PDB file of C-alpha atoms in Angstrom:
ATOM      1  CA  MET A 108       2.887  -2.929 -19.371  1.00  0.00           C
ATOM      2  CA  GLU A 109       6.569  -2.877 -18.466  1.00  0.00           C
ATOM      3  CA  GLU A 110       8.593  -6.015 -17.843  1.00  0.00           C
ATOM      4  CA  VAL A 111       8.442  -7.326 -14.292  1.00  0.00           C
ATOM      5  CA  THR A 112      11.698  -7.026 -12.362  1.00  0.00           C
ATOM      6  CA  THR A 113      13.022 -10.260 -10.866  1.00  0.00           C
ATOM      7  CA  TYR A 114      14.897 -10.489  -7.566  1.00  0.00           C
ATOM      8  CA  SER A 115      17.321 -12.983  -6.065  1.00  0.00           C
ATOM      9  CA  THR A 116      14.690 -13.868  -3.490  1.00  0.00           C
ATOM     10  CA  ASP A 117      10.947 -14.297  -3.776  1.00  0.00           C
ATOM     11  CA  ASN A 118      10.519 -11.994  -0.793  1.00  0.00           C
ATOM     12  CA  ILE A 119      10.284  -8.382  -1.880  1.00  0.00           C
ATOM     13  CA  ILE A 120       9.797  -7.370   1.780  1.00  0.00           C
ATOM     14  CA  GLU A 121      11.508  -9.226   4.639  1.00  0.00           C
ATOM     15  CA  ILE A 122      10.906  -8.236   8.256  1.00  0.00           C
ATOM     16  CA  ILE A 123      12.677 -10.050  11.083  1.00  0.00           C
ATOM     17  CA  GLY A 124      12.419  -9.309  14.817  1.00  0.00           C
ATOM     18  CA  LEU A 125      11.019  -5.807  14.297  1.00  0.00           C
ATOM     19  CA  LYS A 126      10.643  -3.822  17.500  1.00  0.00           C
ATOM     20  CA  LYS A 127       9.352  -0.268  17.853  1.00  0.00           C
ATOM     21  CA  SER A 128       8.425   1.481  21.098  1.00  0.00           C
ATOM     22  CA  PHE A 129       7.229   4.936  22.038  1.00  0.00           C
ATOM     23  CA  GLY A 130       8.384   5.481  25.575  1.00  0.00           C
ATOM     24  CA  LYS A 131       7.112   2.536  27.609  1.00  0.00           C
ATOM     25  CA  ASN A 132       4.545   1.609  24.942  1.00  0.00           C
ATOM     26  CA  CYS A 133       5.931  -1.269  22.867  1.00  0.00           C
ATOM     27  CA  VAL A 134       3.923  -1.125  19.629  1.00  0.00           C
ATOM     28  CA  LEU A 135       5.802  -3.741  17.596  1.00  0.00           C
ATOM     29  CA  ASN A 136       7.548  -6.531  19.456  1.00  0.00           C
ATOM     30  CA  ASN A 137       9.543  -9.166  17.561  1.00  0.00           C
ATOM     31  CA  PHE A 138       7.299  -8.785  14.521  1.00  0.00           C
ATOM     32  CA  ASN A 139       8.147 -11.030  11.555  1.00  0.00           C
ATOM     33  CA  LEU A 140       6.723 -10.963   8.034  1.00  0.00           C
ATOM     34  CA  ASN A 141       7.723 -11.901   4.489  1.00  0.00           C
ATOM     35  CA  VAL A 142       5.854 -10.564   1.462  1.00  0.00           C
ATOM     36  CA  LYS A 143       6.444 -12.118  -1.931  1.00  0.00           C
ATOM     37  CA  GLN A 144       6.345 -10.363  -5.274  1.00  0.00           C
ATOM     38  CA  GLY A 145       2.763 -10.295  -6.565  1.00  0.00           C
ATOM     39  CA  GLU A 146       1.282 -11.119  -3.147  1.00  0.00           C
ATOM     40  CA  ASN A 147      -1.469  -9.201  -1.326  1.00  0.00           C
ATOM     41  CA  VAL A 148      -1.053  -9.327   2.460  1.00  0.00           C
ATOM     42  CA  VAL A 149      -3.804  -7.844   4.633  1.00  0.00           C
ATOM     43  CA  VAL A 150      -2.860  -6.757   8.161  1.00  0.00           C
ATOM     44  CA  ILE A 151      -5.673  -6.740  10.710  1.00  0.00           C
ATOM     45  CA  GLY A 152      -5.431  -5.462  14.267  1.00  0.00           C
ATOM     46  CA  LYS A 153      -7.179  -3.291  16.808  1.00  0.00           C
ATOM     47  CA  SER A 154      -6.871   0.492  16.647  1.00  0.00           C
ATOM     48  CA  GLY A 155      -3.453   1.502  17.990  1.00  0.00           C
ATOM     49  CA  ALA A 156      -2.047  -1.988  17.449  1.00  0.00           C
ATOM     50  CA  GLY A 157       0.809  -0.720  15.290  1.00  0.00           C
ATOM     51  CA  LYS A 158      -0.452  -1.256  11.740  1.00  0.00           C
ATOM     52  CA  SER A 159       0.375   2.243  10.507  1.00  0.00           C
ATOM     53  CA  VAL A 160       3.695   2.207  12.386  1.00  0.00           C
ATOM     54  CA  LEU A 161       4.566  -0.966  10.495  1.00  0.00           C
ATOM     55  CA  ILE A 162       4.178   0.544   7.041  1.00  0.00           C
ATOM     56  CA  LYS A 163       5.959   3.753   8.085  1.00  0.00           C
ATOM     57  CA  CYS A 164       8.939   1.659   9.194  1.00  0.00           C
ATOM     58  CA  ILE A 165       8.921  -0.218   5.883  1.00  0.00           C
ATOM     59  CA  VAL A 166       9.482   2.993   3.888  1.00  0.00           C
ATOM     60  CA  GLY A 167      11.870   4.527   6.420  1.00  0.00           C
ATOM     61  CA  LEU A 168       9.554   7.243   7.706  1.00  0.00           C
ATOM     62  CA  MET A 169      10.146   5.749  11.157  1.00  0.00           C
ATOM     63  CA  VAL A 170      13.294   3.965  12.310  1.00  0.00           C
ATOM     64  CA  GLN A 171      12.838   0.741  14.272  1.00  0.00           C
ATOM     65  CA  ASP A 172      14.466   0.235  17.669  1.00  0.00           C
ATOM     66  CA  SER A 173      15.807  -3.152  16.608  1.00  0.00           C
ATOM     67  CA  GLY A 174      15.266  -5.883  14.051  1.00  0.00           C
ATOM     68  CA  SER A 175      15.668  -5.970  10.296  1.00  0.00           C
ATOM     69  CA  ILE A 176      13.566  -4.587   7.437  1.00  0.00           C
ATOM     70  CA  LYS A 177      14.738  -5.428   3.933  1.00  0.00           C
ATOM     71  CA  VAL A 178      13.005  -3.992   0.861  1.00  0.00           C
ATOM     72  CA  PHE A 179      14.242  -5.136  -2.560  1.00  0.00           C
ATOM     73  CA  GLY A 180      16.996  -6.912  -0.607  1.00  0.00           C
ATOM     74  CA  ASP A 181      18.335  -3.707   0.984  1.00  0.00           C
ATOM     75  CA  GLU A 182      18.345  -2.966   4.709  1.00  0.00           C
ATOM     76  CA  VAL A 183      16.113   0.118   4.926  1.00  0.00           C
ATOM     77  CA  SER A 184      17.760   1.565   8.054  1.00  0.00           C
ATOM     78  CA  LYS A 185      21.147   1.591   6.300  1.00  0.00           C
ATOM     79  CA  LEU A 186      20.039   3.408   3.137  1.00  0.00           C
ATOM     80  CA  SER A 187      21.294   6.930   2.499  1.00  0.00           C
ATOM     81  CA  HIS A 188      18.832   9.769   2.000  1.00  0.00           C
ATOM     82  CA  ASP A 189      19.256   9.573  -1.784  1.00  0.00           C
ATOM     83  CA  ASP A 190      18.884   5.777  -1.799  1.00  0.00           C
ATOM     84  CA  LEU A 191      15.731   6.083   0.307  1.00  0.00           C
ATOM     85  CA  ASP A 192      14.265   8.429  -2.304  1.00  0.00           C
ATOM     86  CA  VAL A 193      15.041   5.927  -5.056  1.00  0.00           C
ATOM     87  CA  MET A 194      13.466   3.107  -3.045  1.00  0.00           C
ATOM     88  CA  ARG A 195      10.363   5.168  -2.231  1.00  0.00           C
ATOM     89  CA  ALA A 196       9.854   5.935  -5.911  1.00  0.00           C
ATOM     90  CA  LYS A 197       9.228   2.191  -6.330  1.00  0.00           C
ATOM     91  CA  VAL A 198       6.717   2.107  -3.469  1.00  0.00           C
ATOM     92  CA  GLY A 199       3.173   3.385  -3.918  1.00  0.00           C
ATOM     93  CA  PHE A 200       1.249   4.610  -0.853  1.00  0.00           C
ATOM     94  CA  LEU A 201      -2.535   4.961  -0.856  1.00  0.00           C
ATOM     95  CA  PHE A 202      -3.447   7.233   2.046  1.00  0.00           C
ATOM     96  CA  GLN A 203      -6.625   6.678   4.051  1.00  0.00           C
ATOM     97  CA  SER A 204      -7.554  10.341   3.479  1.00  0.00           C
ATOM     98  CA  ASN A 205      -6.605  10.135  -0.250  1.00  0.00           C
ATOM     99  CA  ALA A 206      -4.335  13.220   0.226  1.00  0.00           C
ATOM    100  CA  LEU A 207      -5.409  14.859  -3.036  1.00  0.00           C
ATOM    101  CA  TYR A 208      -4.583  18.533  -3.516  1.00  0.00           C
ATOM    102  CA  ASP A 209      -7.892  20.407  -3.595  1.00  0.00           C
ATOM    103  CA  SER A 210      -6.472  23.330  -5.585  1.00  0.00           C
ATOM    104  CA  MET A 211      -5.194  21.063  -8.369  1.00  0.00           C
ATOM    105  CA  THR A 212      -7.074  19.322 -11.144  1.00  0.00           C
ATOM    106  CA  VAL A 213      -6.973  15.550 -11.416  1.00  0.00           C
ATOM    107  CA  ARG A 214      -4.345  15.915 -14.138  1.00  0.00           C
ATOM    108  CA  GLU A 215      -2.166  18.112 -11.914  1.00  0.00           C
ATOM    109  CA  ASN A 216      -2.568  15.741  -8.940  1.00  0.00           C
ATOM    110  CA  LEU A 217      -1.289  12.857 -11.066  1.00  0.00           C
ATOM    111  CA  GLU A 218       1.535  14.891 -12.588  1.00  0.00           C
ATOM    112  CA  PHE A 219       2.836  15.890  -9.163  1.00  0.00           C
ATOM    113  CA  PRO A 220       4.664  12.636  -8.243  1.00  0.00           C
ATOM    114  CA  LEU A 221       6.184  12.452 -11.730  1.00  0.00           C
ATOM    115  CA  ARG A 222       7.689  15.906 -11.375  1.00  0.00           C
ATOM    116  CA  ARG A 223       8.748  15.333  -7.755  1.00  0.00           C
ATOM    117  CA  HIS A 224      10.611  12.057  -8.211  1.00  0.00           C
ATOM    118  CA  TRP A 225      13.755  11.245 -10.143  1.00  0.00           C
ATOM    119  CA  ILE A 226      11.909   9.782 -13.153  1.00  0.00           C
ATOM    120  CA  LYS A 227      12.819  11.611 -16.378  1.00  0.00           C
ATOM    121  CA  SER A 228       9.831  12.191 -18.641  1.00  0.00           C
ATOM    122  CA  THR A 229       9.097  14.581 -21.458  1.00  0.00           C
ATOM    123  CA  LYS A 230       5.905  16.631 -21.311  1.00  0.00           C
ATOM    124  CA  GLU A 231       4.338  14.238 -23.826  1.00  0.00           C
ATOM    125  CA  ASN A 232       5.363  11.194 -21.780  1.00  0.00           C
ATOM    126  CA  ILE A 233       3.842  12.694 -18.637  1.00  0.00           C
ATOM    127  CA  GLY A 234       0.544  13.196 -20.456  1.00  0.00           C
ATOM    128  CA  ASP A 235       0.556   9.589 -21.636  1.00  0.00           C
ATOM    129  CA  LEU A 236       1.304   8.301 -18.137  1.00  0.00           C
ATOM    130  CA  VAL A 237      -1.508  10.379 -16.624  1.00  0.00           C
ATOM    131  CA  MET A 238      -4.047   9.082 -19.135  1.00  0.00           C
ATOM    132  CA  GLU A 239      -2.853   5.487 -18.707  1.00  0.00           C
ATOM    133  CA  ALA A 240      -3.236   5.689 -14.919  1.00  0.00           C
ATOM    134  CA  LEU A 241      -6.708   7.235 -15.166  1.00  0.00           C
ATOM    135  CA  THR A 242      -7.798   4.637 -17.712  1.00  0.00           C
ATOM    136  CA  ASN A 243      -6.604   1.871 -15.385  1.00  0.00           C
ATOM    137  CA  VAL A 244      -9.048   3.078 -12.711  1.00  0.00           C
ATOM    138  CA  GLY A 245     -11.850   3.818 -15.174  1.00  0.00           C
ATOM    139  CA  LEU A 246     -11.895   7.618 -14.737  1.00  0.00           C
ATOM    140  CA  ALA A 247     -10.252   9.111 -17.830  1.00  0.00           C
ATOM    141  CA  GLU A 248     -13.130  11.573 -18.170  1.00  0.00           C
ATOM    142  CA  THR A 249     -12.263  13.270 -14.845  1.00  0.00           C
ATOM    143  CA  ILE A 250      -8.867  14.551 -15.998  1.00  0.00           C
ATOM    144  CA  ASN A 251      -9.788  18.259 -15.822  1.00  0.00           C
ATOM    145  CA  MET A 252     -12.012  18.040 -12.738  1.00  0.00           C
ATOM    146  CA  LYS A 253     -11.047  19.027  -9.206  1.00  0.00           C
ATOM    147  CA  PRO A 254     -11.395  16.784  -6.119  1.00  0.00           C
ATOM    148  CA  ALA A 255     -14.407  18.766  -4.835  1.00  0.00           C
ATOM    149  CA  GLU A 256     -16.322  17.642  -7.936  1.00  0.00           C
ATOM    150  CA  LEU A 257     -15.721  13.946  -7.250  1.00  0.00           C
ATOM    151  CA  SER A 258     -17.576  11.420  -5.096  1.00  0.00           C
ATOM    152  CA  GLY A 259     -15.804   9.575  -2.283  1.00  0.00           C
ATOM    153  CA  GLY A 260     -15.310   6.497  -4.431  1.00  0.00           C
ATOM    154  CA  MET A 261     -13.989   8.548  -7.328  1.00  0.00           C
ATOM    155  CA  LYS A 262     -11.500  10.325  -5.057  1.00  0.00           C
ATOM    156  CA  LYS A 263     -10.242   6.941  -3.877  1.00  0.00           C
ATOM    157  CA  ARG A 264      -9.796   5.793  -7.488  1.00  0.00           C
ATOM    158  CA  ILE A 265      -7.933   8.992  -8.399  1.00  0.00           C
ATOM    159  CA  ALA A 266      -5.680   8.557  -5.363  1.00  0.00           C
ATOM    160  CA  LEU A 267      -4.981   4.999  -6.529  1.00  0.00           C
ATOM    161  CA  ALA A 268      -4.263   6.263 -10.058  1.00  0.00           C
ATOM    162  CA  ARG A 269      -1.716   8.697  -8.603  1.00  0.00           C
ATOM    163  CA  THR A 270      -0.154   5.795  -6.691  1.00  0.00           C
ATOM    164  CA  LEU A 271       0.065   3.692  -9.866  1.00  0.00           C
ATOM    165  CA  ILE A 272       1.548   6.378 -12.105  1.00  0.00           C
ATOM    166  CA  LEU A 273       5.097   5.564 -10.953  1.00  0.00           C
ATOM    167  CA  LYS A 274       4.438   1.862 -11.698  1.00  0.00           C
ATOM    168  CA  PRO A 275       5.392   0.778  -8.168  1.00  0.00           C
ATOM    169  CA  LYS A 276       6.741  -2.649  -7.283  1.00  0.00           C
ATOM    170  CA  ILE A 277       5.205  -2.369  -3.807  1.00  0.00           C
ATOM    171  CA  ILE A 278       1.888  -0.766  -2.841  1.00  0.00           C
ATOM    172  CA  LEU A 279       0.948   0.089   0.741  1.00  0.00           C
ATOM    173  CA  TYR A 280      -2.785   0.599   1.265  1.00  0.00           C
ATOM    174  CA  ASP A 281      -3.912   2.373   4.446  1.00  0.00           C
ATOM    175  CA  GLU A 282      -7.599   1.538   5.043  1.00  0.00           C
ATOM    176  CA  PRO A 283      -8.499   1.691   1.322  1.00  0.00           C
ATOM    177  CA  THR A 284     -12.265   1.266   1.887  1.00  0.00           C
ATOM    178  CA  SER A 285     -12.589   3.481   4.978  1.00  0.00           C
ATOM    179  CA  GLY A 286     -15.537   5.901   4.789  1.00  0.00           C
ATOM    180  CA  LEU A 287     -17.021   4.253   1.700  1.00  0.00           C
ATOM    181  CA  ASP A 288     -20.434   2.610   1.433  1.00  0.00           C
ATOM    182  CA  PRO A 289     -20.399  -1.218   1.114  1.00  0.00           C
ATOM    183  CA  VAL A 290     -20.996  -1.216  -2.653  1.00  0.00           C
ATOM    184  CA  THR A 291     -18.214   1.298  -3.377  1.00  0.00           C
ATOM    185  CA  GLY A 292     -15.938  -0.462  -0.895  1.00  0.00           C
ATOM    186  CA  LYS A 293     -16.440  -3.708  -2.803  1.00  0.00           C
ATOM    187  CA  GLU A 294     -15.621  -1.921  -6.077  1.00  0.00           C
ATOM    188  CA  ILE A 295     -12.366  -0.571  -4.615  1.00  0.00           C
ATOM    189  CA  SER A 296     -11.483  -4.036  -3.285  1.00  0.00           C
ATOM    190  CA  LYS A 297     -11.994  -5.533  -6.748  1.00  0.00           C
ATOM    191  CA  LEU A 298      -9.892  -2.737  -8.230  1.00  0.00           C
ATOM    192  CA  ILE A 299      -7.068  -3.676  -5.837  1.00  0.00           C
ATOM    193  CA  LEU A 300      -7.232  -7.198  -7.281  1.00  0.00           C
ATOM    194  CA  GLU A 301      -7.081  -5.819 -10.836  1.00  0.00           C
ATOM    195  CA  VAL A 302      -4.016  -3.769  -9.875  1.00  0.00           C
ATOM    196  CA  GLN A 303      -2.381  -6.891  -8.441  1.00  0.00           C
ATOM    197  CA  LYS A 304      -2.899  -8.775 -11.705  1.00  0.00           C
ATOM    198  CA  LYS A 305      -1.756  -5.925 -13.965  1.00  0.00           C
ATOM    199  CA  TYR A 306       1.300  -4.748 -12.041  1.00  0.00           C
ATOM    200  CA  ASN A 307       2.302  -7.929 -10.157  1.00  0.00           C
ATOM    201  CA  ALA A 308       3.080  -5.645  -7.228  1.00  0.00           C
ATOM    202  CA  ALA A 309       3.585  -6.802  -3.653  1.00  0.00           C
ATOM    203  CA  SER A 310       0.964  -5.147  -1.469  1.00  0.00           C
ATOM    204  CA  ILE A 311       0.359  -4.668   2.236  1.00  0.00           C
ATOM    205  CA  ILE A 312      -3.239  -3.685   2.940  1.00  0.00           C
ATOM    206  CA  ILE A 313      -4.137  -2.228   6.331  1.00  0.00           C
ATOM    207  CA  SER A 314      -7.858  -2.739   6.822  1.00  0.00           C
ATOM    208  CA  HIS A 315     -10.662  -3.151   9.330  1.00  0.00           C
ATOM    209  CA  ASP A 316     -12.998  -4.174   6.486  1.00  0.00           C
ATOM    210  CA  LEU A 317     -13.377  -7.949   6.535  1.00  0.00           C
ATOM    211  CA  ASN A 318     -15.041  -7.943   3.127  1.00  0.00           C
ATOM    212  CA  CYS A 319     -12.025  -6.114   1.700  1.00  0.00           C
ATOM    213  CA  ALA A 320      -9.728  -8.620   3.410  1.00  0.00           C
ATOM    214  CA  LYS A 321     -11.679 -11.556   2.002  1.00  0.00           C
ATOM    215  CA  ILE A 322     -11.652 -10.185  -1.552  1.00  0.00           C
ATOM    216  CA  THR A 323      -8.080  -8.899  -1.765  1.00  0.00           C
ATOM    217  CA  SER A 324      -5.890 -11.111   0.424  1.00  0.00           C
ATOM    218  CA  ASN A 325      -3.596 -13.962  -0.471  1.00  0.00           C
ATOM    219  CA  LYS A 326      -2.888 -14.153   3.244  1.00  0.00           C
ATOM    220  CA  ILE A 327      -3.935 -12.254   6.356  1.00  0.00           C
ATOM    221  CA  VAL A 328      -1.772 -11.278   9.315  1.00  0.00           C
ATOM    222  CA  ILE A 329      -3.372 -10.823  12.742  1.00  0.00           C
ATOM    223  CA  LEU A 330      -1.407  -8.201  14.694  1.00  0.00           C
ATOM    224  CA  VAL A 331      -1.798  -8.773  18.452  1.00  0.00           C
ATOM    225  CA  ASP A 332       0.442  -7.418  21.231  1.00  0.00           C
ATOM    226  CA  GLY A 333       2.942  -6.159  18.666  1.00  0.00           C
ATOM    227  CA  THR A 334       3.509  -9.582  17.134  1.00  0.00           C
ATOM    228  CA  CYS A 335       2.442 -11.425  14.011  1.00  0.00           C
ATOM    229  CA  TYR A 336       0.131 -13.498  16.194  1.00  0.00           C
ATOM    230  CA  ALA A 337      -1.470 -15.521  13.409  1.00  0.00           C
ATOM    231  CA  MET A 338      -1.182 -15.802   9.642  1.00  0.00           C
ATOM    232  CA  GLY A 339      -3.214 -17.637   7.055  1.00  0.00           C
ATOM    233  CA  THR A 340      -5.898 -17.375   4.418  1.00  0.00           C
ATOM    234  CA  TYR A 341      -9.245 -15.779   5.192  1.00  0.00           C
ATOM    235  CA  GLN A 342     -10.845 -19.228   5.293  1.00  0.00           C
ATOM    236  CA  GLU A 343      -8.223 -20.599   7.695  1.00  0.00           C
ATOM    237  CA  LEU A 344      -8.319 -17.690  10.127  1.00  0.00           C
ATOM    238  CA  SER A 345     -12.098 -17.224  10.099  1.00  0.00           C
ATOM    239  CA  ALA A 346     -12.452 -20.862  11.134  1.00  0.00           C
ATOM    240  CA  SER A 347      -9.948 -20.544  14.001  1.00  0.00           C
ATOM    241  CA  SER A 348     -11.050 -21.424  17.533  1.00  0.00           C
ATOM    242  CA  ASP A 349      -8.423 -19.062  19.009  1.00  0.00           C
ATOM    243  CA  LYS A 350     -10.287 -16.215  20.727  1.00  0.00           C
ATOM    244  CA  LYS A 351      -7.595 -13.672  19.856  1.00  0.00           C
ATOM    245  CA  VAL A 352      -8.102 -14.549  16.191  1.00  0.00           C
ATOM    246  CA  ASN A 353     -11.824 -15.108  15.870  1.00  0.00           C
ATOM    247  CA  GLN A 354     -12.642 -11.814  17.661  1.00  0.00           C
ATOM    248  CA  PHE A 355     -11.900 -10.128  14.331  1.00  0.00           C
ATOM    249  CA  PHE A 356     -14.282 -12.404  12.405  1.00  0.00           C
ATOM    250  CA  ASP A 357     -17.360 -12.366  14.670  1.00  0.00           C
TER     251      ASP A 357
END
């Protein structure tokens, strides 16, 4: 495992006064959040509350109307195209749909980000990285299989392996247990914890799955009316008497 990078601040992601609107619909309104290195933060909110918009703003896929987003200490909105690419190479994104290429084998799916990004690897190094990533998710034997041959849980693990192959410092999970049965969902949640321990990555986990939130989170953010309405541990928030908070835990 490579040496962990240290930063001048504990916060690997810093969001202050974030605002993003679409026409008259204000999705994020003075949203504030700090995420420390090695910390898992779960964001919970109703459908359409702005959870996916939040993570798209973090990686510069959307530009905020106002406010500040700093990643690795750099203001995202001020990064050049090339600097954005360098930053994104350090950020892993696990898509809700997995986004595996059906025509490619597992090996080819994992090789794709290595060839696409700026990382320089020999053919032998690429092979080693692919096997390491697959071993980390317990699916080394699937290397020559195609996505159609895999179960839903296996596809999710392969998608996570592809995310990990660049050894990201930040991982953004978009509904990582969506569409999975409870047992498989619990396995994926535990795998997220294993990834946290191995890579010491900062993670934001978008989820409607309270069991996933309970297992994976160091802290939970409740997104209401575009704001970080409440923040705390699962135990703290689940015991809250605030109706806007406890509606998510009933």
